[in-house]
Structures are given as C-alpha cells and as structure tokens.
PDB file of C-alpha atoms and ligand atoms in Angstrom:
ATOM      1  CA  UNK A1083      19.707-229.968 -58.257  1.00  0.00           C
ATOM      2  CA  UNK A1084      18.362-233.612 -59.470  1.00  0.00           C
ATOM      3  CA  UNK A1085      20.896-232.840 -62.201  1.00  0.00           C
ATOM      4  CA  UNK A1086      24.023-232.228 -59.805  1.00  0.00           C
ATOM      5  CA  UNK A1087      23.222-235.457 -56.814  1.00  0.00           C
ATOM      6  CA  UNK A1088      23.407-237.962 -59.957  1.00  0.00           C
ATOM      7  CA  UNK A1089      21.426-240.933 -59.824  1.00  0.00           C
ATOM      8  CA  UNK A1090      22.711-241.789 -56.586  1.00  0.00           C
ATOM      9  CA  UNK A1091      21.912-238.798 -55.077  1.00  0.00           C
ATOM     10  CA  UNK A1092      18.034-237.745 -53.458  1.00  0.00           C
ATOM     11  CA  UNK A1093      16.275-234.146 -53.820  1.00  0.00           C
ATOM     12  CA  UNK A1094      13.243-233.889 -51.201  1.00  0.00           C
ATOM     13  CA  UNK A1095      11.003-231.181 -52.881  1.00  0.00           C
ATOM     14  CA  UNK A1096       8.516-229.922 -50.064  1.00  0.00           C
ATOM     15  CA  UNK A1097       5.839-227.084 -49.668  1.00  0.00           C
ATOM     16  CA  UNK A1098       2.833-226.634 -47.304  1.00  0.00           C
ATOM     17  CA  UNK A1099       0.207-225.848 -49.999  1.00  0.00           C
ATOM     18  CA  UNK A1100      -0.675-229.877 -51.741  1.00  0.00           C
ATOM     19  CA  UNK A1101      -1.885-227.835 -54.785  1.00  0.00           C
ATOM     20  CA  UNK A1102       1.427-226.346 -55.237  1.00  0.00           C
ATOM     21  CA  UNK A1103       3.614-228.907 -54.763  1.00  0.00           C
ATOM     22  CA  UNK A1104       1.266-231.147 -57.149  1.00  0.00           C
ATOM     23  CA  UNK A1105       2.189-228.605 -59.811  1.00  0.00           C
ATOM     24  CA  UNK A1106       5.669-228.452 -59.083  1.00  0.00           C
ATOM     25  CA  UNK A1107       5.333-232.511 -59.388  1.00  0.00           C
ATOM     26  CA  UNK A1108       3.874-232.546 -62.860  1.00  0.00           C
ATOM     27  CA  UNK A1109       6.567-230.172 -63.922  1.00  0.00           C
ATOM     28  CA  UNK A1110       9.491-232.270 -62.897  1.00  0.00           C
ATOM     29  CA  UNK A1111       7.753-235.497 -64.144  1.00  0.00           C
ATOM     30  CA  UNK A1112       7.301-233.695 -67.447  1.00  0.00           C
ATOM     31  CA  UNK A1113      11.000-233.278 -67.233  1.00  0.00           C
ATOM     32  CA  UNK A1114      11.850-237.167 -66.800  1.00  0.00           C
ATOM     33  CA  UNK A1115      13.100-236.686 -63.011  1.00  0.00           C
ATOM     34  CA  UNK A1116      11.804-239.499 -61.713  1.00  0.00           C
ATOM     35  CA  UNK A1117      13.763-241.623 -58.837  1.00  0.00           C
ATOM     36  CA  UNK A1118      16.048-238.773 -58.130  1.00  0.00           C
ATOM     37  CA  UNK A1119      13.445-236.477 -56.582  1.00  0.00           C
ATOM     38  CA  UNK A1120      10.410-237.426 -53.635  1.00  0.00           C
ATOM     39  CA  UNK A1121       7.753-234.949 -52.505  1.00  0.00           C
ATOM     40  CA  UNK A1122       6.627-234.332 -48.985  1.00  0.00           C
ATOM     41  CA  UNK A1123       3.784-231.844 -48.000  1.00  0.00           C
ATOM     42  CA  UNK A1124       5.891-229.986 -45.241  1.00  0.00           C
ATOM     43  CA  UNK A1125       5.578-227.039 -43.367  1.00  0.00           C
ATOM     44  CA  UNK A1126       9.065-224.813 -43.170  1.00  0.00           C
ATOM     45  CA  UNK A1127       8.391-224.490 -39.489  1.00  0.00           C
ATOM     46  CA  UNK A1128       8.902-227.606 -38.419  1.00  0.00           C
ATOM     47  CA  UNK A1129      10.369-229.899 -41.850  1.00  0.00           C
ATOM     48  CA  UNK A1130       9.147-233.438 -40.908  1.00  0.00           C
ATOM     49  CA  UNK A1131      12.747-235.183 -41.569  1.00  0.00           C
ATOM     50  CA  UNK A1132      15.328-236.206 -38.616  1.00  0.00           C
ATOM     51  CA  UNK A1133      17.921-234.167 -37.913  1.00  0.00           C
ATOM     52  CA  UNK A1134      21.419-233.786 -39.870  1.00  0.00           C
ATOM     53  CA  UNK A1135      19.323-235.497 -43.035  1.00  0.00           C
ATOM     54  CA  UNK A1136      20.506-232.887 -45.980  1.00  0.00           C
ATOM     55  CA  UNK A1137      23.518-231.616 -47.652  1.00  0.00           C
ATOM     56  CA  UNK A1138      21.804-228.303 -48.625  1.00  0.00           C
ATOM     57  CA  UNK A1139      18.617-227.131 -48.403  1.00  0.00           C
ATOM     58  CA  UNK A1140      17.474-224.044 -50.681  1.00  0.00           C
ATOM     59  CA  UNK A1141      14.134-221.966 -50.438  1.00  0.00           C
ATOM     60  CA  UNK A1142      13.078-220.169 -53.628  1.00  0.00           C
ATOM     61  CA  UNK A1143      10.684-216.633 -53.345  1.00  0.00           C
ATOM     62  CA  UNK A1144       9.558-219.059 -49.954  1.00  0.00           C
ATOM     63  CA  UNK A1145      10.859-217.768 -46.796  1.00  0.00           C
ATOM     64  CA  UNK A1146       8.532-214.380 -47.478  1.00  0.00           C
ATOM     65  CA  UNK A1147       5.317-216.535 -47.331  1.00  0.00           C
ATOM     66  CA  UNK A1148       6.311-218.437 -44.308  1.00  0.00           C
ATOM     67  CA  UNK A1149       5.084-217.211 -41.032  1.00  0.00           C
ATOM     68  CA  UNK A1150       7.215-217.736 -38.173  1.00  0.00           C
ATOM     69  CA  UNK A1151      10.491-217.362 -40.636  1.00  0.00           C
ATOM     70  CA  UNK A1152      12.732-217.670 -37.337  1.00  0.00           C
ATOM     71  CA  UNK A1153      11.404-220.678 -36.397  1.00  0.00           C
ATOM     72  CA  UNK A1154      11.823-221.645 -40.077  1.00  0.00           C
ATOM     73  CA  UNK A1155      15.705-220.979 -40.265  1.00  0.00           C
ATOM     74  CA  UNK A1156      16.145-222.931 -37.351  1.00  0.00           C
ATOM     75  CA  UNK A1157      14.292-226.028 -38.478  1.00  0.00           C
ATOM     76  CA  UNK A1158      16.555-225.843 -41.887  1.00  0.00           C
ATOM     77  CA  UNK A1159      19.262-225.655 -39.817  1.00  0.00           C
ATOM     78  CA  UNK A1160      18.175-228.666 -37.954  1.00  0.00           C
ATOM     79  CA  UNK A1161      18.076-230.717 -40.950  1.00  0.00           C
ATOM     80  CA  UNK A1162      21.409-229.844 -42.211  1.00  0.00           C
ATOM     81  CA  UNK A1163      24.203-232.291 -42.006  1.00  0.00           C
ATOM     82  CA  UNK A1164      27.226-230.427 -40.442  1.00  0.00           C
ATOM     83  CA  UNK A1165      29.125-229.001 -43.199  1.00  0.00           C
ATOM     84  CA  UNK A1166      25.796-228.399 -44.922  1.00  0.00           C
ATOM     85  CA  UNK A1167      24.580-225.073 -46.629  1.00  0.00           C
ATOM     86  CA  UNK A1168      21.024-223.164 -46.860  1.00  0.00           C
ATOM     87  CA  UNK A1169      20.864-220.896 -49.863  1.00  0.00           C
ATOM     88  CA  UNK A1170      17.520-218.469 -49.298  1.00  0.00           C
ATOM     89  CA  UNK A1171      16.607-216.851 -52.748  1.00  0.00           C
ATOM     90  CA  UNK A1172      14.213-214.168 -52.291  1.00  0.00           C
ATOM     91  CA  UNK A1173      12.752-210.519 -52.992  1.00  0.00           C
ATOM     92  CA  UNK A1174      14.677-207.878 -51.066  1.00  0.00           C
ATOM     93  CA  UNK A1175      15.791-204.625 -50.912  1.00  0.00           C
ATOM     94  CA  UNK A1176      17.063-202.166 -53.947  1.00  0.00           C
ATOM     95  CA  UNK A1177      20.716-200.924 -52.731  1.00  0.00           C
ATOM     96  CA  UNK A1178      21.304-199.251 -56.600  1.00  0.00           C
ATOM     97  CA  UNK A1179      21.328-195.206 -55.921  1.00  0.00           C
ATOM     98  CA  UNK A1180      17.353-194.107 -56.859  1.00  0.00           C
ATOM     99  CA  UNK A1181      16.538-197.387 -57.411  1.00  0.00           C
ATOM    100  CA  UNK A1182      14.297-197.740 -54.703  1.00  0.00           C
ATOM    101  CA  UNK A1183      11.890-195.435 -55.222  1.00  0.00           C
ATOM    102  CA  UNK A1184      11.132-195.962 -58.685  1.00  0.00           C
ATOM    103  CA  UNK A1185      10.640-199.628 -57.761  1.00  0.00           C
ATOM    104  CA  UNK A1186       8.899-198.641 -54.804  1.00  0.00           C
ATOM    105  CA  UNK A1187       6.164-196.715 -57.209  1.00  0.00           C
ATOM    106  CA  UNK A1188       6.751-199.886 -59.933  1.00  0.00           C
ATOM    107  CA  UNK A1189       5.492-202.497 -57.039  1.00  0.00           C
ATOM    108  CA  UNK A1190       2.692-200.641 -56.306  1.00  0.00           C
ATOM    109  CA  UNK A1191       1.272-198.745 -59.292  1.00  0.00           C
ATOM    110  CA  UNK A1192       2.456-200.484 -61.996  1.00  0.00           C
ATOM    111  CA  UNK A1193       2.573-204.057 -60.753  1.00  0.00           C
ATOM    112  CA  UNK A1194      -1.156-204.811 -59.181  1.00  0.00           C
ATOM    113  CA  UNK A1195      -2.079-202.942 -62.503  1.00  0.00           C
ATOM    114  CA  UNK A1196      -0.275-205.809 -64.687  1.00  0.00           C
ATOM    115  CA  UNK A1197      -1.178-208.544 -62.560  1.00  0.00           C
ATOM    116  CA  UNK A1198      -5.258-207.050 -63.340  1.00  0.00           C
ATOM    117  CA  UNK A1199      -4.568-207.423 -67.258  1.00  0.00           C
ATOM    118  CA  UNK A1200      -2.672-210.407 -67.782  1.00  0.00           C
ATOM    119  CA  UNK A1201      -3.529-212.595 -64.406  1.00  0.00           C
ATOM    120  CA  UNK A1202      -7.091-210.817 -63.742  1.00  0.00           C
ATOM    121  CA  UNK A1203      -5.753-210.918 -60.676  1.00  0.00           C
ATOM    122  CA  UNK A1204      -4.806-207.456 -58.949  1.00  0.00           C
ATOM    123  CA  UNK A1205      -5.050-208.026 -54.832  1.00  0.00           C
ATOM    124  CA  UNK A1206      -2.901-211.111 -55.131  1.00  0.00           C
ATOM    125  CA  UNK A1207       0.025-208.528 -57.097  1.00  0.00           C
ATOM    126  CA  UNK A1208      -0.708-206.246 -54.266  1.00  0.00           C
ATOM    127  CA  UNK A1209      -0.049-208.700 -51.696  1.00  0.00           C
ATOM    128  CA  UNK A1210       2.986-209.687 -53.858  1.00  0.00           C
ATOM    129  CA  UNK A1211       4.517-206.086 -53.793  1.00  0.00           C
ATOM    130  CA  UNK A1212       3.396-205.824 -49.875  1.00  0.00           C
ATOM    131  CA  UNK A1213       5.060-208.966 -48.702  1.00  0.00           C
ATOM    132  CA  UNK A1214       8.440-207.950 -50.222  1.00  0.00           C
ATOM    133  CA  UNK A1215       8.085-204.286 -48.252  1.00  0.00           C
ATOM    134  CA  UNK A1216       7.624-206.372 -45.845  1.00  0.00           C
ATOM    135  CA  UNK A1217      10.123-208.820 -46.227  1.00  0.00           C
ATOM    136  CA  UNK A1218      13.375-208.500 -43.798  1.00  0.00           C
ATOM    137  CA  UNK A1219      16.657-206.563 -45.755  1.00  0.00           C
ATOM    138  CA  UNK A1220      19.705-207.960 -46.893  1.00  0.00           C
ATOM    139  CA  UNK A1221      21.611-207.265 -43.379  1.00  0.00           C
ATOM    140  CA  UNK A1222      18.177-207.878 -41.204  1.00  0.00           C
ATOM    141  CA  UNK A1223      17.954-211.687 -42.856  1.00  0.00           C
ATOM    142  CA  UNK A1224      21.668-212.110 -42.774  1.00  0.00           C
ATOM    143  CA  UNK A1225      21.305-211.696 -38.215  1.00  0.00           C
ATOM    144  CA  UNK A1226      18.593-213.459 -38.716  1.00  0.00           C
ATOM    145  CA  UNK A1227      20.656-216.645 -39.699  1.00  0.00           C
ATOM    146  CA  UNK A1228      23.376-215.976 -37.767  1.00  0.00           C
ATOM    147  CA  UNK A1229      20.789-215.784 -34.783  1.00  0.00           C
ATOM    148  CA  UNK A1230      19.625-219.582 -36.016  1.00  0.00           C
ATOM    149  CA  UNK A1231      23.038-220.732 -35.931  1.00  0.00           C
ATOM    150  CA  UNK A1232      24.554-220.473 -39.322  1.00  0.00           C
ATOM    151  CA  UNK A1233      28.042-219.154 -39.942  1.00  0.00           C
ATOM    152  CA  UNK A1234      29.989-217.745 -42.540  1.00  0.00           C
ATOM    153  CA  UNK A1235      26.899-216.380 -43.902  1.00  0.00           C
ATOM    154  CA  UNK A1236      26.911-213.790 -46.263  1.00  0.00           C
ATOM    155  CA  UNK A1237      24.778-212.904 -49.453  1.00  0.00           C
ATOM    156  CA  UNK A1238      25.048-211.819 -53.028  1.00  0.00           C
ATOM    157  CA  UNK A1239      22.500-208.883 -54.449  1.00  0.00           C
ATOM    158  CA  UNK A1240      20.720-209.527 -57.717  1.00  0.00           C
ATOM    159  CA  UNK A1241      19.402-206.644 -59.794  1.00  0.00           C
ATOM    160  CA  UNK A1242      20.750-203.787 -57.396  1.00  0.00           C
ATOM    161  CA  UNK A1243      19.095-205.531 -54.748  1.00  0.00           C
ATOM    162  CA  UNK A1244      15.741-206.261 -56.197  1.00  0.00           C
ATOM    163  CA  UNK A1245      16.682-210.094 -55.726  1.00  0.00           C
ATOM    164  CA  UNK A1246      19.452-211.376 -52.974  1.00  0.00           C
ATOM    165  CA  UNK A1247      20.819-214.765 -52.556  1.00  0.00           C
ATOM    166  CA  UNK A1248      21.943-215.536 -48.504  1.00  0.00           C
ATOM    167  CA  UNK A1249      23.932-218.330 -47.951  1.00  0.00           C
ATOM    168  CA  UNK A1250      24.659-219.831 -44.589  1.00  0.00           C
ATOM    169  CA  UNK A1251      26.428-223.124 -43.191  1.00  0.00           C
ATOM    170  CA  UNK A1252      25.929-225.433 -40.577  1.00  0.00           C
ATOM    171  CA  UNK A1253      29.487-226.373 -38.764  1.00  0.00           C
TER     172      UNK A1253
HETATM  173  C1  SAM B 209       5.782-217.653 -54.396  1.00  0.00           C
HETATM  174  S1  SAM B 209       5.535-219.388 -54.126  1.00  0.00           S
HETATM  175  C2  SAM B 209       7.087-220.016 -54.709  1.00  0.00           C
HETATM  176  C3  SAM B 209       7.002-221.450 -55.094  1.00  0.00           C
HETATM  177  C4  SAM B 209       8.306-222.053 -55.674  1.00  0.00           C
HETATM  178  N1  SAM B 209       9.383-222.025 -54.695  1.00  0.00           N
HETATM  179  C5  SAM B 209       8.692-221.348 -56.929  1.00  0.00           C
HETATM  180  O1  SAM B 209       9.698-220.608 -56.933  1.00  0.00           O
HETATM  181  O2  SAM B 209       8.019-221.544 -57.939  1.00  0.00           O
HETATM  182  C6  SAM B 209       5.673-219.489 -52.364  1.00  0.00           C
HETATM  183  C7  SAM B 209       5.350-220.860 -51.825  1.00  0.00           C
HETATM  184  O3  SAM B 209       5.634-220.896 -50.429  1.00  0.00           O
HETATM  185  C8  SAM B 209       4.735-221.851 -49.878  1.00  0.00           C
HETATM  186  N2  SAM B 209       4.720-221.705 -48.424  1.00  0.00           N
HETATM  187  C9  SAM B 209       4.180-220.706 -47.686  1.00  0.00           C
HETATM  188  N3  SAM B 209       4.339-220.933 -46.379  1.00  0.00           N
HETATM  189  C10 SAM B 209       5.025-222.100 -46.269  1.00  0.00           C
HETATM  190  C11 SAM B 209       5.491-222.879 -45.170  1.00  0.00           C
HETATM  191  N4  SAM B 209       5.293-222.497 -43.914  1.00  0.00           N
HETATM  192  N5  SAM B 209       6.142-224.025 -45.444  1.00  0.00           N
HETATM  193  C12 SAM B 209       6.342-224.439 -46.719  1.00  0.00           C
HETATM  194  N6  SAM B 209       5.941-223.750 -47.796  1.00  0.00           N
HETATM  195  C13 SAM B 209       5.268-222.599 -47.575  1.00  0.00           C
HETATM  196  C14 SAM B 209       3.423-221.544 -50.561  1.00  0.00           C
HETATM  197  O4  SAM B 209       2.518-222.609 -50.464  1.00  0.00           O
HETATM  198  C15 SAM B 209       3.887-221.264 -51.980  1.00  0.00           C
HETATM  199  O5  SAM B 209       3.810-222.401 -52.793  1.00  0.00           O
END
C-alpha cells in the first residue's frame, strides 16, 4: 500500500493489541517504509480519526477477532472519504463440492495438532479453527456491509472459499 500512495501519499497502520502493532512496526521499518506509513493503537470499533479521512481502508484475518464487527463496519465506513473502498480479507466458508468437510475435520484434528508441534501452542490453533466456524459466510458478511452502508459490494472466494475478499464503497 506504502508502495502504491507514493511519497506523497499516507498509510495509517492501526491495531488494538500495542504488542502487535510494535511487531508489525519493526517489520515495515526493516523494510525502509519510513515517512509513508504512521501507527496508531486503535480499536476497529470506534477508529480514532475524523470522519471522511481515508481513501481505502483494508482489514487483514482482523474483522474475525473484533468483537462488535457491526459496529466495526460502520466506523470504517465513517472514515471513508466518499468514493472510498473497504476491502475485508478474511477466513470464510469452503463453497468447493466436499470441500467443507474435509476442511472442517483439517481445522480441527489436524490443525490444533500442528500448531502443538511447531508453535507448542495447540488451544490458540483451536481457537483459530473455532473463530473461523464462527466467523459470518460469504453472503452473511456481504448484508452485513450493505446493512453499514456500503454499496456495490460484492466479494471474490479464495481457495474454494477457504479465504474471501469483500469489497464495499462508500458513495
Ligand atoms: C490474526 S491477527 C492479524 C494481524 C495482521 N492483520 C496480519 O495479517 O498479520 C488479528 C489482529 O486483530 C487485532 N484485533 C482484534 N480485535 C481488534 C479490534 N477491536 N481493533 C483492532 N484490532 C483488533 C488483534 O490484536 C490481532 O493483532
């Protein structure tokens, strides 16, 4: 994103957790984007910038973590110039024929069991294939933004489904 505003241009890069967005920090220092890009400790729920401030906003493997995710479309949408666009990338739903049950037994057999041996870490993989059950489906998000405001939105599966991309714009 630093790469397509141009040294005129500003990227805001926010999250709620201060660890996390210090790591995400050292990571695009390490890349040489300084000046283009600022950090702010923000909640989704209620983004601490004024109104019609952004040309896009995107939220990467996010919106799942966020609580209230409602309340966090709307604030997005807030924030958007008119004109602008959100792009959500997140976990969803398989839509591939017998897909979904073999990932289904994947996310919870295989994937807590992987997340033991390499991360030593097997109730946060848990949670991880949870919160994507969880996690609204490709149509359910879709009325979700439309229900926040956002038009023309639409979305684009990744990996039958496993991933999808929603888009929405602020007019
Ligand atoms: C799976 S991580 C993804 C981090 C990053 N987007 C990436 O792709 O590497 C999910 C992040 O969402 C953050 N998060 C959870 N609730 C949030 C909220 N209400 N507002 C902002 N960030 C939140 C967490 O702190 C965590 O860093």
């Amino acid at each position: 994103m630093a790469a397509q505003v141009g040294p005129s241009g500003l990227v805001v890069h926010t999250d709620i957790n201060a660890a996390m967005l210090s790591n995400g920090r050292d990571r695009l220092l390490d890349k040489g984007l300084v000046g283009t890009v600022r950090w702010s400790l923000a909640n989704a729920e209620c983004l601490p910038f004024a109104d019609q401030s952004f040309d896009c906003v995107t939220i990467g493997f996010g919106l799942r973590n966020v609580t209230d995710k409602s309340k966090a479309l709307q604030s997005m949408f807030r924030v958007l110039k008119p004109g602008g666009q959100l792009l959500i990338l997140e976990f969803s739903h398989p839509t591939t024929p017998g897909l979904k049950p073999l990932y289904g037994w994947y996310s919870f057999n295989v994937l807590p069991k992987l997340g033991k041996a390499v991360a030593k870490d097997e109730a946060s993989y848990r949670y991880l294939a949870e919160s994507i059950r969880r996690f609204p489906d490709q149509e359910t998000l879709l009325n979700m933004m439309r229900d926040a405001g956002y038009e023309h939105s639409s979305y684009h599966n990744l990996s039958g489904g496993i991933v999808a991309l929603h888009r929405g714009y602020k007019f």
